[in-house]
JSON list of C-alpha atoms in Angstrom, two decimals:
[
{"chain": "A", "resi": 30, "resn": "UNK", "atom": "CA", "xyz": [13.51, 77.08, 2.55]},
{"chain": "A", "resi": 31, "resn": "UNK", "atom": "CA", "xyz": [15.66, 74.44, 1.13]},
{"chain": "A", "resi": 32, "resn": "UNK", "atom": "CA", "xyz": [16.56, 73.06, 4.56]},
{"chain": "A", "resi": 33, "resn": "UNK", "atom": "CA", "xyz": [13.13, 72.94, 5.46]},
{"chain": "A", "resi": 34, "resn": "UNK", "atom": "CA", "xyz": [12.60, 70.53, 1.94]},
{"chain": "A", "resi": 35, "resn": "UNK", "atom": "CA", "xyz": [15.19, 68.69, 2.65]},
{"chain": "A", "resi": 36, "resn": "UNK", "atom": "CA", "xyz": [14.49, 67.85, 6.35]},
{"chain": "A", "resi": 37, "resn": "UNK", "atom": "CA", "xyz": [10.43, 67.13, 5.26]},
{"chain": "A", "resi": 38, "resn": "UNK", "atom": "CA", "xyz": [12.37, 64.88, 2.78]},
{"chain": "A", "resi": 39, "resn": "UNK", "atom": "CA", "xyz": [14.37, 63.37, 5.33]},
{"chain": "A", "resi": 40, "resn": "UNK", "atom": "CA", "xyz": [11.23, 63.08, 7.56]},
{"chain": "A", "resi": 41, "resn": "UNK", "atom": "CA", "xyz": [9.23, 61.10, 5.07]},
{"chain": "A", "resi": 42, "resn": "UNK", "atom": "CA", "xyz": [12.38, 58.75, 3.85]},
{"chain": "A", "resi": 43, "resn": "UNK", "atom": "CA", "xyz": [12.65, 58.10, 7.43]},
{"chain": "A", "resi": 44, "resn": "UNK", "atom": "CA", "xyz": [8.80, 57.66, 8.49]},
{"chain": "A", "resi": 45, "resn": "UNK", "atom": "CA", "xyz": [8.96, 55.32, 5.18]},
{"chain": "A", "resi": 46, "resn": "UNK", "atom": "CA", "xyz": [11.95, 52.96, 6.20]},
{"chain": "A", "resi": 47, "resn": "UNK", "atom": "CA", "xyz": [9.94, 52.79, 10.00]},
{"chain": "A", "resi": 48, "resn": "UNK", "atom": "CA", "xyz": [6.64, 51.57, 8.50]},
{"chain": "A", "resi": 49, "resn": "UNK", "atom": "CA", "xyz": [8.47, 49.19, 6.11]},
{"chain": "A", "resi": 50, "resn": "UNK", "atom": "CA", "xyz": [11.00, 47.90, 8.95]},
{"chain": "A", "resi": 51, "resn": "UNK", "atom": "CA", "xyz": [7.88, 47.92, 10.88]},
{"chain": "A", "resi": 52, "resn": "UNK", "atom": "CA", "xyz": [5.87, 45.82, 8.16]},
{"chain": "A", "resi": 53, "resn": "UNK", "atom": "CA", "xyz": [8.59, 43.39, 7.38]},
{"chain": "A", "resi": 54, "resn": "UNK", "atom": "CA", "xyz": [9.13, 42.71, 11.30]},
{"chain": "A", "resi": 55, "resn": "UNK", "atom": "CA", "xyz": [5.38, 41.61, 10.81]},
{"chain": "A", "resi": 56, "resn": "UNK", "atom": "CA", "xyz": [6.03, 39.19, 8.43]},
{"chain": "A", "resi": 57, "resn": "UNK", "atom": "CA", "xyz": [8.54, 37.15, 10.43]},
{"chain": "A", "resi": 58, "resn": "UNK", "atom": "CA", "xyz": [6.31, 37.28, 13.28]},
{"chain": "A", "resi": 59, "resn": "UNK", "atom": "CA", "xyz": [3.05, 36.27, 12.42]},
{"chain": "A", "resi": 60, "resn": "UNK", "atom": "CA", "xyz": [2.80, 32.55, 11.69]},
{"chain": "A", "resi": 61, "resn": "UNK", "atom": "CA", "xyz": [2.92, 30.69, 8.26]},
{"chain": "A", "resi": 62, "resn": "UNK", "atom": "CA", "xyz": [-0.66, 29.80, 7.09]},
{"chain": "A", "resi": 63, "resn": "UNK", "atom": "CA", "xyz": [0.32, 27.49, 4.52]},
{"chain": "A", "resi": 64, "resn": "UNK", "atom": "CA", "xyz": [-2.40, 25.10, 3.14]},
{"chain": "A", "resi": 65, "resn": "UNK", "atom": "CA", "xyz": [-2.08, 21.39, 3.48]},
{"chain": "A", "resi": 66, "resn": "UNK", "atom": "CA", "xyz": [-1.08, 19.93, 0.47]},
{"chain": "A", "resi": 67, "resn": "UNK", "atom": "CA", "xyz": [-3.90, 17.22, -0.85]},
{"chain": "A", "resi": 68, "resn": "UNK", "atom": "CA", "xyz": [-3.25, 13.12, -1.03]},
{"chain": "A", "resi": 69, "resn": "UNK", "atom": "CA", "xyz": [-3.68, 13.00, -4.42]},
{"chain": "A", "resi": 70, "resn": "UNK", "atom": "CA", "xyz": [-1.65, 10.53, -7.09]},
{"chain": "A", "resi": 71, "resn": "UNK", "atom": "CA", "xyz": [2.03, 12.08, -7.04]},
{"chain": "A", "resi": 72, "resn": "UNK", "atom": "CA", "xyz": [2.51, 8.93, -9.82]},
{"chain": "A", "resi": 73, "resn": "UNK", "atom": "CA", "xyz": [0.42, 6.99, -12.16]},
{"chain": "A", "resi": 74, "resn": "UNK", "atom": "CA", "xyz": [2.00, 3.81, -14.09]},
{"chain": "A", "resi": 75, "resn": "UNK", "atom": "CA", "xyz": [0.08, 2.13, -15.86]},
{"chain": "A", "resi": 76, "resn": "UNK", "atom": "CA", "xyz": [0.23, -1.64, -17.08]},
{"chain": "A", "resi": 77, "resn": "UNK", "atom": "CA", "xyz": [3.39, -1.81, -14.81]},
{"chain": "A", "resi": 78, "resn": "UNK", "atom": "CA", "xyz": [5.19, -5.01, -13.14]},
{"chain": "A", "resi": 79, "resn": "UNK", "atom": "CA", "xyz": [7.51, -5.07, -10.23]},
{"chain": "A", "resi": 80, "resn": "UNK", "atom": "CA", "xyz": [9.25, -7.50, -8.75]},
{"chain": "A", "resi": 81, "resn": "UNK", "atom": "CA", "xyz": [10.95, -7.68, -5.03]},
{"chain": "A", "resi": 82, "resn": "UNK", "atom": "CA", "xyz": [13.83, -9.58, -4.32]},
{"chain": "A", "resi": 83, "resn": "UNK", "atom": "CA", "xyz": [14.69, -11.23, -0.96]},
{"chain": "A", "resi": 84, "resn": "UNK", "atom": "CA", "xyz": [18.20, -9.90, 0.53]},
{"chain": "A", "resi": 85, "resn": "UNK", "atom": "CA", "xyz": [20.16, -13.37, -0.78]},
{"chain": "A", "resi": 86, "resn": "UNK", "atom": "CA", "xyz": [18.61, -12.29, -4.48]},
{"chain": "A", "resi": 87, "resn": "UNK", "atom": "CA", "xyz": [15.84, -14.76, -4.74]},
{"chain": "A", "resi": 88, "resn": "UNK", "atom": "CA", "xyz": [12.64, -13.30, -5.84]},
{"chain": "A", "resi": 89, "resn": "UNK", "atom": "CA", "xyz": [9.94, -12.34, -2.69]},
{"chain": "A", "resi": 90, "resn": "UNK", "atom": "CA", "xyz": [7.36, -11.72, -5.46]},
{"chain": "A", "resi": 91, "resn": "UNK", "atom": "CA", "xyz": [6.10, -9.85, -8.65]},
{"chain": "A", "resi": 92, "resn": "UNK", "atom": "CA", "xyz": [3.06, -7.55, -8.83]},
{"chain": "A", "resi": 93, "resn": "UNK", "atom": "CA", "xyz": [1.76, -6.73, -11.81]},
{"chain": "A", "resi": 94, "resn": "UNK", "atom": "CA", "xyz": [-1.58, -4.44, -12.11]},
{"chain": "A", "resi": 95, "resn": "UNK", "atom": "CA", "xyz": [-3.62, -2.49, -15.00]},
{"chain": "A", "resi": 96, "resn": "UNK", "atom": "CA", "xyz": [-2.79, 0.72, -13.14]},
{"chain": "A", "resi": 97, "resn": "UNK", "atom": "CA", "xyz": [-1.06, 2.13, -9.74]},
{"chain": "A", "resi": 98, "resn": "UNK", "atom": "CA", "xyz": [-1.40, 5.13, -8.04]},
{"chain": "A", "resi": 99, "resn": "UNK", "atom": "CA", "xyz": [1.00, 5.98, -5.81]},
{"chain": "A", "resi": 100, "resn": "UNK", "atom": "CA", "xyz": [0.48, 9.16, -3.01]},
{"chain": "A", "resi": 101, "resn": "UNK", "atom": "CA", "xyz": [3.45, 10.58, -2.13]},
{"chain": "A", "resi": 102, "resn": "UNK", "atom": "CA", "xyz": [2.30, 12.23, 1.20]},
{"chain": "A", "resi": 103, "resn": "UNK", "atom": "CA", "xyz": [0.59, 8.74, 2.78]},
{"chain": "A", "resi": 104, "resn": "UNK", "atom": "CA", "xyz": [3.53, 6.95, 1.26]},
{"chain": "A", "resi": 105, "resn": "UNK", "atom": "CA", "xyz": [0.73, 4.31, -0.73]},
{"chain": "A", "resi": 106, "resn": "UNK", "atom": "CA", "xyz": [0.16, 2.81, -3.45]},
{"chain": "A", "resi": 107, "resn": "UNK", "atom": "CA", "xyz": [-3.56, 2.05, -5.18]},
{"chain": "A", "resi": 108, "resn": "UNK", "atom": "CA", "xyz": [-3.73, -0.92, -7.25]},
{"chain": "A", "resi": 109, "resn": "UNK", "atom": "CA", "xyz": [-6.10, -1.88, -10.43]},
{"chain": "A", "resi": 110, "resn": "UNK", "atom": "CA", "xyz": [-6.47, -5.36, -10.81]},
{"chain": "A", "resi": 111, "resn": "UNK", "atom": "CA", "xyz": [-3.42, -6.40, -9.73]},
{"chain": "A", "resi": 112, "resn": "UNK", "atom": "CA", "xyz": [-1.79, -9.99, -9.82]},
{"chain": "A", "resi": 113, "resn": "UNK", "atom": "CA", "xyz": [0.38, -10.83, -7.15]},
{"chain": "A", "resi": 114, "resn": "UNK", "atom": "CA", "xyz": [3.29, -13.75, -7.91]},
{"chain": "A", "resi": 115, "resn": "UNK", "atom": "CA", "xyz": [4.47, -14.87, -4.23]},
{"chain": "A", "resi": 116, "resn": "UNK", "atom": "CA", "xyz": [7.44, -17.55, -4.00]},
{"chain": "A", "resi": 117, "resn": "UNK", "atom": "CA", "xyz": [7.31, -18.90, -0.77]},
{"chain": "A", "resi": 118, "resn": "UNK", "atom": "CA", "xyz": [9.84, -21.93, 0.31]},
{"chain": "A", "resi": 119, "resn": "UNK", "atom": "CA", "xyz": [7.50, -24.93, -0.26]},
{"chain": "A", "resi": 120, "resn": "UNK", "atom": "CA", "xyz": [5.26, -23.28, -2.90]},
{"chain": "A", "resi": 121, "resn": "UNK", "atom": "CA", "xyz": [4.25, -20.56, -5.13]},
{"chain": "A", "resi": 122, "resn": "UNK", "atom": "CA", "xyz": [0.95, -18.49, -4.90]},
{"chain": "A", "resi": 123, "resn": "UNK", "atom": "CA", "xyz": [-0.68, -16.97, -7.29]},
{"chain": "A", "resi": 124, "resn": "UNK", "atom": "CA", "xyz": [-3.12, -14.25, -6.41]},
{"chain": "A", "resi": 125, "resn": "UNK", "atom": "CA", "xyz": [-5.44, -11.72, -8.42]},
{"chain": "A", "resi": 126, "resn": "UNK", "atom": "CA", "xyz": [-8.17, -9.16, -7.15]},
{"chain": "A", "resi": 127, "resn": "UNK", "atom": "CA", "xyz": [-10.22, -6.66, -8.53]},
{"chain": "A", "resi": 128, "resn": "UNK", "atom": "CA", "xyz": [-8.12, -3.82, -6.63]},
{"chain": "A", "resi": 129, "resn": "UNK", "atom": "CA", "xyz": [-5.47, -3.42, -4.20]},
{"chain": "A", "resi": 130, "resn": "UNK", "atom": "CA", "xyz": [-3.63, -0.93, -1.44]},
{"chain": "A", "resi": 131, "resn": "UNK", "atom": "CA", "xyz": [-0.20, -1.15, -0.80]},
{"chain": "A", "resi": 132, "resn": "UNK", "atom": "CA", "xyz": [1.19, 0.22, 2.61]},
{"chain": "A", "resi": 133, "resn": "UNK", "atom": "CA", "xyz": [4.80, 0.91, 1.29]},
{"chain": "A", "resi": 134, "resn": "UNK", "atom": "CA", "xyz": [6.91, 1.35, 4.53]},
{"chain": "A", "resi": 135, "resn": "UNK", "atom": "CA", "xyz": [5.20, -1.62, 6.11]},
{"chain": "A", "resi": 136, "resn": "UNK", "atom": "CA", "xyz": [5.27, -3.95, 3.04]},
{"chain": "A", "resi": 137, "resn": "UNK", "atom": "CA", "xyz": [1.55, -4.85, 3.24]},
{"chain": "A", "resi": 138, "resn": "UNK", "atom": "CA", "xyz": [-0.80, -5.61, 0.13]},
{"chain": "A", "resi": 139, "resn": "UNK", "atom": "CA", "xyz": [-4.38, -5.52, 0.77]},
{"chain": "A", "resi": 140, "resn": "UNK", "atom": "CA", "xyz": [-6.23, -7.18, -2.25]},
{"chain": "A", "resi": 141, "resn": "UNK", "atom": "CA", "xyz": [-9.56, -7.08, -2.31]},
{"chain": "A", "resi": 142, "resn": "UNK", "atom": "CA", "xyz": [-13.37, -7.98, -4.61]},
{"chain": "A", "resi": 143, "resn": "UNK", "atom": "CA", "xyz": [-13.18, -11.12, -6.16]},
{"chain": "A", "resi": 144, "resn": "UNK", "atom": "CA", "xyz": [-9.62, -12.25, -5.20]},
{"chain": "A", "resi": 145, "resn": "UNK", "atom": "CA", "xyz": [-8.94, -15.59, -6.76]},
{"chain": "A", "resi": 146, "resn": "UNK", "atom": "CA", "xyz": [-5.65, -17.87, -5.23]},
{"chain": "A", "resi": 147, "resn": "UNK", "atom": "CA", "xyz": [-3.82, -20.81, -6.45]},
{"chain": "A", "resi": 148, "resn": "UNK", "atom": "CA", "xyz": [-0.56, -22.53, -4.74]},
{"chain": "A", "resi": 149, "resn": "UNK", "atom": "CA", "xyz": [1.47, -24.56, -7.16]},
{"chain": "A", "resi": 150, "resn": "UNK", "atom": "CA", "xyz": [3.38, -27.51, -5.42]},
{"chain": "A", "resi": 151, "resn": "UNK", "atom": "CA", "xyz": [2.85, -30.99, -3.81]},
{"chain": "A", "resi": 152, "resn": "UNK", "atom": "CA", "xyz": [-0.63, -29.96, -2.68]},
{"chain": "A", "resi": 153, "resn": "UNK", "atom": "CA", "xyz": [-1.94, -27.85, -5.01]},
{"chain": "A", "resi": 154, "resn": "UNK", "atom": "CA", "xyz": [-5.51, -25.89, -4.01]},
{"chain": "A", "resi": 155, "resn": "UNK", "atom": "CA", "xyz": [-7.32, -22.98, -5.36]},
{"chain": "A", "resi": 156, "resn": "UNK", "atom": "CA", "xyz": [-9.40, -20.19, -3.31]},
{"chain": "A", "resi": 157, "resn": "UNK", "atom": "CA", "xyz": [-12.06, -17.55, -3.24]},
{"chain": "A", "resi": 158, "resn": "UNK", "atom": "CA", "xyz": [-13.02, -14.75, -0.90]},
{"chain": "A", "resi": 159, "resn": "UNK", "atom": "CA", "xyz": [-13.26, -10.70, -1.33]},
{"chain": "A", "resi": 160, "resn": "UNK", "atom": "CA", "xyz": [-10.24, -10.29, 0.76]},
{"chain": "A", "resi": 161, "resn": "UNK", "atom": "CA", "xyz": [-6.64, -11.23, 1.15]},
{"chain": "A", "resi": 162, "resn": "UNK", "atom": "CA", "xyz": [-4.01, -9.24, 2.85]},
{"chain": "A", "resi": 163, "resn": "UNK", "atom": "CA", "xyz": [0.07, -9.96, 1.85]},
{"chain": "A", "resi": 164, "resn": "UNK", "atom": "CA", "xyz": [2.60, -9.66, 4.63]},
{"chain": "A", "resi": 165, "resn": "UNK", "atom": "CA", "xyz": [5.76, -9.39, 2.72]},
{"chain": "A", "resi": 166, "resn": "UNK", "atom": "CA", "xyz": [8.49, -8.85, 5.18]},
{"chain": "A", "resi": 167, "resn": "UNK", "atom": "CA", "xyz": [6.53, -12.24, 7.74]},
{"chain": "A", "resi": 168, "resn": "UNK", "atom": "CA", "xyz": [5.83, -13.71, 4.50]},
{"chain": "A", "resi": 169, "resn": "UNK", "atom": "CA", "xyz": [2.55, -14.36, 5.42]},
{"chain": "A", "resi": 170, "resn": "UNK", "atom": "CA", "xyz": [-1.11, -14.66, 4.12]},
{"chain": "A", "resi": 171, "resn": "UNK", "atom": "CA", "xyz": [-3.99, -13.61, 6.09]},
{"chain": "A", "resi": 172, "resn": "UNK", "atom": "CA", "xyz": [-7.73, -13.81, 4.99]},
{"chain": "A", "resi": 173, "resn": "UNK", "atom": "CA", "xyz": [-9.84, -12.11, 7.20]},
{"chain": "A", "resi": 174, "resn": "UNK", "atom": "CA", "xyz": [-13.07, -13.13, 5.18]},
{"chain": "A", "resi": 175, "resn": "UNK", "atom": "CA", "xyz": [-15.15, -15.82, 4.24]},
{"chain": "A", "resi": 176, "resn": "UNK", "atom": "CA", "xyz": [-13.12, -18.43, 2.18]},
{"chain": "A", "resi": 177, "resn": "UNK", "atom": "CA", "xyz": [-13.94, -21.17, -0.47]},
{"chain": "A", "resi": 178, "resn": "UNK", "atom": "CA", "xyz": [-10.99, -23.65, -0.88]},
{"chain": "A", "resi": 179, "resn": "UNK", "atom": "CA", "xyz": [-11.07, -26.42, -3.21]},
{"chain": "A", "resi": 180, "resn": "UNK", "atom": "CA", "xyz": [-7.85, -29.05, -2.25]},
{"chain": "A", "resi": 181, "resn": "UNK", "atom": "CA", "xyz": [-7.30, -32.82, -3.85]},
{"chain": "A", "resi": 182, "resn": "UNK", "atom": "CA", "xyz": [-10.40, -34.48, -2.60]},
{"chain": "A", "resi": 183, "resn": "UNK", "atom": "CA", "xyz": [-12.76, -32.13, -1.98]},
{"chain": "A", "resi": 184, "resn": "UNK", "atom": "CA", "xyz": [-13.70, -28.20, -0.48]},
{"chain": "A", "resi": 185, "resn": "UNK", "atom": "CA", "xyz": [-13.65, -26.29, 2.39]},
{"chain": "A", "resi": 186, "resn": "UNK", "atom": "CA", "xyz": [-15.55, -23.14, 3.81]},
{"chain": "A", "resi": 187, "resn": "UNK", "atom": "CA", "xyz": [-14.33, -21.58, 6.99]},
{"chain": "A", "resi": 188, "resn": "UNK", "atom": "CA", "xyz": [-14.52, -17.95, 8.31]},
{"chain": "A", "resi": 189, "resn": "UNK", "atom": "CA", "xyz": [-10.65, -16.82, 7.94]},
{"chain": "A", "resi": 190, "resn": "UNK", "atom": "CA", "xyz": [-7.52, -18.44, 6.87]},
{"chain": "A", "resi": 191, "resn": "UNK", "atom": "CA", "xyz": [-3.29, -17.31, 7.77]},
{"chain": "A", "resi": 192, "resn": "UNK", "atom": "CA", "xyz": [-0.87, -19.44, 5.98]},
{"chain": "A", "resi": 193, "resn": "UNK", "atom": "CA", "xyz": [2.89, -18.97, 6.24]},
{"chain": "A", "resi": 194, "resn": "UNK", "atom": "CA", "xyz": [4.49, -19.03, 3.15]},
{"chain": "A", "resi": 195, "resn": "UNK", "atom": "CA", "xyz": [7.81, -20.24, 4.30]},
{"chain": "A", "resi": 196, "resn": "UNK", "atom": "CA", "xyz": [6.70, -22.71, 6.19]},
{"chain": "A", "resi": 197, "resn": "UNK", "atom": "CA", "xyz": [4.19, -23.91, 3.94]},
{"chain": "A", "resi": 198, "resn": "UNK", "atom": "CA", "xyz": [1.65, -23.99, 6.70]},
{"chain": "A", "resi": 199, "resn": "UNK", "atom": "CA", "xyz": [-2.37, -22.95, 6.46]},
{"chain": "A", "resi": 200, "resn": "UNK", "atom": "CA", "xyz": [-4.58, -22.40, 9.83]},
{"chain": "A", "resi": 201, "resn": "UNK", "atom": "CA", "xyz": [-8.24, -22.28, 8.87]},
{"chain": "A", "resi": 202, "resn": "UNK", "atom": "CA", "xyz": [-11.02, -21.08, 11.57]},
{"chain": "A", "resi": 203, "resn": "UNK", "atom": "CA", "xyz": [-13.95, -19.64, 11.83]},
{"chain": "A", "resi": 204, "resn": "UNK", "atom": "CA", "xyz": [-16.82, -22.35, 11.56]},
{"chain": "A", "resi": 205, "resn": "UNK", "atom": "CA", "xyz": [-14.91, -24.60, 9.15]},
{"chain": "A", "resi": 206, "resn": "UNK", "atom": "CA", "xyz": [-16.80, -27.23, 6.94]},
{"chain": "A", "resi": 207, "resn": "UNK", "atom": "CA", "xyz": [-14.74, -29.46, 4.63]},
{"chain": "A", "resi": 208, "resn": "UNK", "atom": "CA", "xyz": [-16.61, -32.13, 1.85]},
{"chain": "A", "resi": 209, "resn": "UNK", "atom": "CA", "xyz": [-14.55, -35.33, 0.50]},
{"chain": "A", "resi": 210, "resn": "UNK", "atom": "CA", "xyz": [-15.56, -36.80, -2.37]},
{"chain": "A", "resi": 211, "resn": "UNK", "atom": "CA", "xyz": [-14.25, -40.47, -2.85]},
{"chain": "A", "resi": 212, "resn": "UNK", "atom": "CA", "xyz": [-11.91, -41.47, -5.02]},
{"chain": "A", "resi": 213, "resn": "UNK", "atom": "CA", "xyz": [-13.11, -44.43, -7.38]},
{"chain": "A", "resi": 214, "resn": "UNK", "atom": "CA", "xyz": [-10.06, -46.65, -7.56]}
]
């Protein structure tokens, strides 16, 4: 009788270590469902300022903004009105927006609603439109939008605007209409 016990015993021990051998073979080999992890705000600053510097030291430019949000999985950054500081080799701009994206790995600033622009320098102007988009590494401005400029002696509406910043150079297209108004002297 007790050999009987103990081989039942042994039976069920070993039936046991099958099923969980069995069960843990499972495991390996049905795939992972794992859920995709949301794009939400891995960071939220608030009333920050950054500056970039060029690789000689000299300052690229400075954002500041009421808030960011930056998403760690799309590698962004959500801006609240931000202000955007951009030294450039003939001038400096000086841009502000209602909100703003920031593509981090490509080094692109997409301001947009109400985005007002001034460049400082020998030819100072000033400029409207809803968007402006910053190409930090070309050091470039492009305005895809509508644009108001007013310049020494006048304004000028034209469909889009690019302006290289190191260059000091601004293309204007897009059904462009410019009004002088005299000088008295």
């Amino acid at each position: 009788m007790k050999k009987q016990g103990i081989l039942s015993l042994t039976g069920i021990a070993l039936l046991g270590l099958i099923v969980l051998m069995t069960l843990h073979e499972w495991d390996y080999a049905a795939p992972l469902i794992t859920a995709e992890r949301p794009d939400v705000p891995a960071l939220i600053l608030e009333n920050m300022t950054s500056v970039r510097h060029n690789a000689d030291g000299t300052r690229q430019y400075s954002v500041s903004a009421k808030a960011l949000s930056w998403f760690e999985i799309s590698n962004r950054s959500e801006l609240s009105e931000p202000s955007v500081e951009m030294f450039g080799n003939k001038a400096n701009w000086f841009v502000s927006a209602n909100q703003g994206k920031m593509q981090q790995e490509k080094k692109i600033m997409d301001l947009s609603g109400s985005v007002h622009a001034r460049r400082d320098g020998p030819a100072p102007l000033s400029l409207e439109t809803e968007r402006l988009i910053y190409h930090a590494n070309e050091e470039r401005l492009h305005i895809p939008t509508k644009v108001s400029i007013k310049h020494v002696g006048g304004n000028t509406r034209a469909g889009q605007l690019d302006a290289d910043l190191q260059q000091g150079i601004i293309k204007i297209k897009g059904g462009v209409e410019t009004h002088y108004v005299p000088t008295s002297g």
